[in-house]
mmCIF file of C-alpha atoms in Angstrom:
data_model
loop_
_atom_site.group_PDB
_atom_site.id
_atom_site.type_symbol
_atom_site.label_atom_id
_atom_site.label_comp_id
_atom_site.label_asym_id
_atom_site.label_seq_id
_atom_site.Cartn_x
_atom_site.Cartn_y
_atom_site.Cartn_z
ATOM 1 C CA MET C 1 75.166 66.865 12.816
ATOM 2 C CA ASN C 2 77.245 68.895 10.364
ATOM 3 C CA ILE C 3 77.941 72.617 10.294
ATOM 4 C CA VAL C 4 78.199 73.738 6.688
ATOM 5 C CA PRO C 5 77.755 76.868 4.594
ATOM 6 C CA ALA C 6 74.090 77.408 3.791
ATOM 7 C CA THR C 7 72.856 76.836 0.266
ATOM 8 C CA ARG C 8 69.769 78.074 -1.553
ATOM 9 C CA GLU C 9 68.056 74.870 -0.450
ATOM 10 C CA ASP C 10 68.458 75.977 3.184
ATOM 11 C CA VAL C 11 66.642 79.310 2.795
ATOM 12 C CA LEU C 12 63.210 77.934 3.704
ATOM 13 C CA GLY C 13 64.614 76.151 6.774
ATOM 14 C CA VAL C 14 66.327 79.354 7.931
ATOM 15 C CA ALA C 15 63.142 81.384 7.347
ATOM 16 C CA ASN C 16 61.045 78.796 9.213
ATOM 17 C CA ILE C 17 63.344 78.962 12.244
ATOM 18 C CA LEU C 18 63.134 82.769 12.282
ATOM 19 C CA SER C 19 59.359 82.672 11.976
ATOM 20 C CA GLN C 20 58.983 80.044 14.722
ATOM 21 C CA TRP C 21 61.128 82.065 17.107
ATOM 22 C CA ASN C 22 59.210 85.276 16.420
ATOM 23 C CA ALA C 23 55.852 83.529 16.889
ATOM 24 C CA ALA C 24 56.951 81.915 20.169
ATOM 25 C CA THR C 25 58.411 85.088 21.700
ATOM 26 C CA PRO C 26 55.643 87.124 23.342
ATOM 27 C CA TRP C 27 57.718 90.270 23.923
ATOM 28 C CA MET C 28 58.862 90.446 20.279
ATOM 29 C CA PRO C 29 56.674 92.727 18.152
ATOM 30 C CA ARG C 30 55.624 91.045 14.907
ATOM 31 C CA LEU C 31 56.913 93.637 12.417
ATOM 32 C CA HIS C 32 57.729 91.440 9.438
ATOM 33 C CA SER C 33 55.502 89.318 7.240
ATOM 34 C CA ARG C 34 56.287 85.715 6.394
ATOM 35 C CA ALA C 35 57.355 86.868 2.915
ATOM 36 C CA SER C 36 59.700 89.401 4.494
ATOM 37 C CA GLU C 37 61.249 86.694 6.694
ATOM 38 C CA LYS C 38 61.855 84.548 3.609
ATOM 39 C CA TYR C 39 63.422 87.492 1.805
ATOM 40 C CA PHE C 40 65.679 88.220 4.797
ATOM 41 C CA ALA C 41 66.758 84.563 5.002
ATOM 42 C CA ARG C 42 67.499 84.480 1.267
ATOM 43 C CA MET C 43 69.523 87.700 1.512
ATOM 44 C CA LEU C 44 71.637 86.328 4.380
ATOM 45 C CA VAL C 45 72.308 83.083 2.502
ATOM 46 C CA GLU C 46 73.079 84.842 -0.790
ATOM 47 C CA ARG C 47 75.645 87.017 0.985
ATOM 48 C CA SER C 48 77.352 83.800 2.175
ATOM 49 C CA TRP C 49 76.982 84.868 5.796
ATOM 50 C CA VAL C 50 75.112 81.761 6.978
ATOM 51 C CA HIS C 51 76.314 78.443 8.301
ATOM 52 C CA VAL C 52 73.687 75.885 9.206
ATOM 53 C CA ALA C 53 73.664 72.968 11.589
ATOM 54 C CA ARG C 54 72.147 70.173 9.553
ATOM 55 C CA HIS C 55 71.132 66.629 10.458
ATOM 56 C CA ASP C 56 69.503 64.186 8.042
ATOM 57 C CA GLY C 57 68.964 67.020 5.568
ATOM 58 C CA ARG C 58 67.103 69.183 8.108
ATOM 59 C CA VAL C 59 68.301 72.612 9.234
ATOM 60 C CA LEU C 60 68.420 72.564 13.045
ATOM 61 C CA GLY C 61 69.844 76.053 13.455
ATOM 62 C CA PHE C 62 71.886 78.732 11.803
ATOM 63 C CA LEU C 63 74.384 81.478 12.494
ATOM 64 C CA ALA C 64 74.727 84.497 10.188
ATOM 65 C CA ARG C 65 78.060 86.307 10.437
ATOM 66 C CA ASP C 66 79.655 89.057 8.397
ATOM 67 C CA ASN C 67 83.319 89.220 9.388
ATOM 68 C CA THR C 68 83.223 89.898 13.144
ATOM 69 C CA MET C 69 79.513 90.787 13.385
ATOM 70 C CA ILE C 70 77.055 88.015 14.243
ATOM 71 C CA HIS C 71 73.715 89.094 12.813
ATOM 72 C CA ALA C 72 71.685 86.077 13.875
ATOM 73 C CA LEU C 73 71.903 82.833 15.821
ATOM 74 C CA TYR C 74 68.683 80.844 15.985
ATOM 75 C CA LEU C 75 67.702 77.224 16.554
ATOM 76 C CA SER C 76 64.577 75.278 15.777
ATOM 77 C CA PRO C 77 62.525 74.670 18.929
ATOM 78 C CA ALA C 78 63.334 70.932 18.933
ATOM 79 C CA ALA C 79 67.080 71.604 18.662
ATOM 80 C CA ARG C 80 67.393 73.850 21.720
ATOM 81 C CA GLY C 81 69.326 72.588 24.725
ATOM 82 C CA ASN C 82 71.365 70.070 22.726
ATOM 83 C CA GLY C 83 74.625 71.999 22.242
ATOM 84 C CA ILE C 84 73.818 73.061 18.683
ATOM 85 C CA GLY C 85 73.957 76.788 19.420
ATOM 86 C CA LYS C 86 77.323 76.304 21.123
ATOM 87 C CA ALA C 87 78.589 74.294 18.139
ATOM 88 C CA LEU C 88 77.547 77.052 15.723
ATOM 89 C CA LEU C 89 79.165 79.687 17.931
ATOM 90 C CA ASP C 90 82.359 77.625 18.327
ATOM 91 C CA HIS C 91 82.506 77.322 14.541
ATOM 92 C CA ALA C 92 82.303 81.124 14.233
ATOM 93 C CA LYS C 93 84.999 81.522 16.889
ATOM 94 C CA THR C 94 87.405 79.426 14.815
ATOM 95 C CA ALA C 95 86.852 81.748 11.841
ATOM 96 C CA SER C 96 87.348 85.038 13.689
ATOM 97 C CA GLY C 97 89.408 86.117 16.685
ATOM 98 C CA THR C 98 86.786 88.721 17.592
ATOM 99 C CA LEU C 99 83.001 88.475 17.505
ATOM 100 C CA VAL C 100 80.378 91.142 18.162
ATOM 101 C CA LEU C 101 76.621 90.769 18.528
ATOM 102 C CA TYR C 102 73.533 92.371 19.978
ATOM 103 C CA THR C 103 70.783 90.670 21.917
ATOM 104 C CA PHE C 104 67.613 92.119 23.354
ATOM 105 C CA VAL C 105 67.512 92.929 27.065
ATOM 106 C CA ALA C 106 64.312 90.884 27.256
ATOM 107 C CA ASN C 107 66.133 87.790 25.910
ATOM 108 C CA GLU C 108 67.554 86.614 29.223
ATOM 109 C CA ALA C 109 68.287 83.092 27.968
ATOM 110 C CA ALA C 110 70.487 84.512 25.189
ATOM 111 C CA GLN C 111 72.290 86.735 27.697
ATOM 112 C CA ARG C 112 73.099 83.749 29.923
ATOM 113 C CA PHE C 113 74.276 81.769 26.888
ATOM 114 C CA TYR C 114 76.611 84.477 25.582
ATOM 115 C CA LEU C 115 78.081 85.206 29.006
ATOM 116 C CA ARG C 116 78.700 81.482 29.513
ATOM 117 C CA GLU C 117 80.444 81.397 26.116
ATOM 118 C CA GLY C 118 82.928 84.126 27.085
ATOM 119 C CA PHE C 119 81.238 87.239 25.706
ATOM 120 C CA ILE C 120 81.347 90.434 27.740
ATOM 121 C CA GLU C 121 78.802 93.224 27.785
ATOM 122 C CA VAL C 122 80.244 96.412 26.319
ATOM 123 C CA ALA C 123 77.189 98.650 25.809
ATOM 124 C CA ARG C 124 73.429 98.973 26.169
ATOM 125 C CA THR C 125 71.027 100.918 24.004
ATOM 126 C CA GLY C 126 67.429 101.978 24.312
ATOM 127 C CA GLY C 127 66.607 100.267 21.022
ATOM 128 C CA GLN C 128 67.295 103.166 18.684
ATOM 129 C CA GLY C 129 69.414 100.992 16.382
ATOM 130 C CA ASN C 130 66.990 98.103 15.805
ATOM 131 C CA ASP C 131 63.732 97.802 13.884
ATOM 132 C CA GLU C 132 61.817 96.629 16.946
ATOM 133 C CA GLY C 133 62.770 99.641 19.086
ATOM 134 C CA LEU C 134 63.613 97.283 21.965
ATOM 135 C CA PRO C 135 66.494 97.889 24.382
ATOM 136 C CA ASP C 136 69.486 95.744 23.549
ATOM 137 C CA ILE C 137 72.956 94.808 24.717
ATOM 138 C CA ARG C 138 76.157 94.742 22.670
ATOM 139 C CA TYR C 139 78.437 91.818 23.494
ATOM 140 C CA GLU C 140 81.984 91.147 22.355
ATOM 141 C CA TRP C 141 84.187 88.088 22.425
ATOM 142 C CA ARG C 142 87.932 88.056 21.844
ATOM 143 C CA ASN C 143 90.108 85.012 21.500
ATOM 144 C CA SER C 144 92.670 85.138 24.298
ATOM 145 C CA PRO C 145 96.149 84.040 23.226
#
């Protein structure tokens, strides 16, 4: 597996992972069309925010980061539980001494993952700042000297 900057050829793989996660998550309202997911994936890649975990030409997962803000970290269903999310996060940690992200309160698996990876909870919202209107948690990670 390699972690590399995403290219235009990765857009469909990134969009597919987003779509699969949304479809498999019962508490997530389906607000965006498939075309909208593709547009979002293309926008993230074009901004050079995305690194992908790739194996044999297939995108297994991706992390989208703008400076310190992680906007997305998703894996294909088959890639979960294999250390790929940790590898993507570790890659981001080497690029920035501070990372910030939000995850939904309902996403308990993500909460456990981020806490295990050294993030701390710094705030909770009622969902006013996200499209879904779902309560979320702001996490931060700082590299300790």
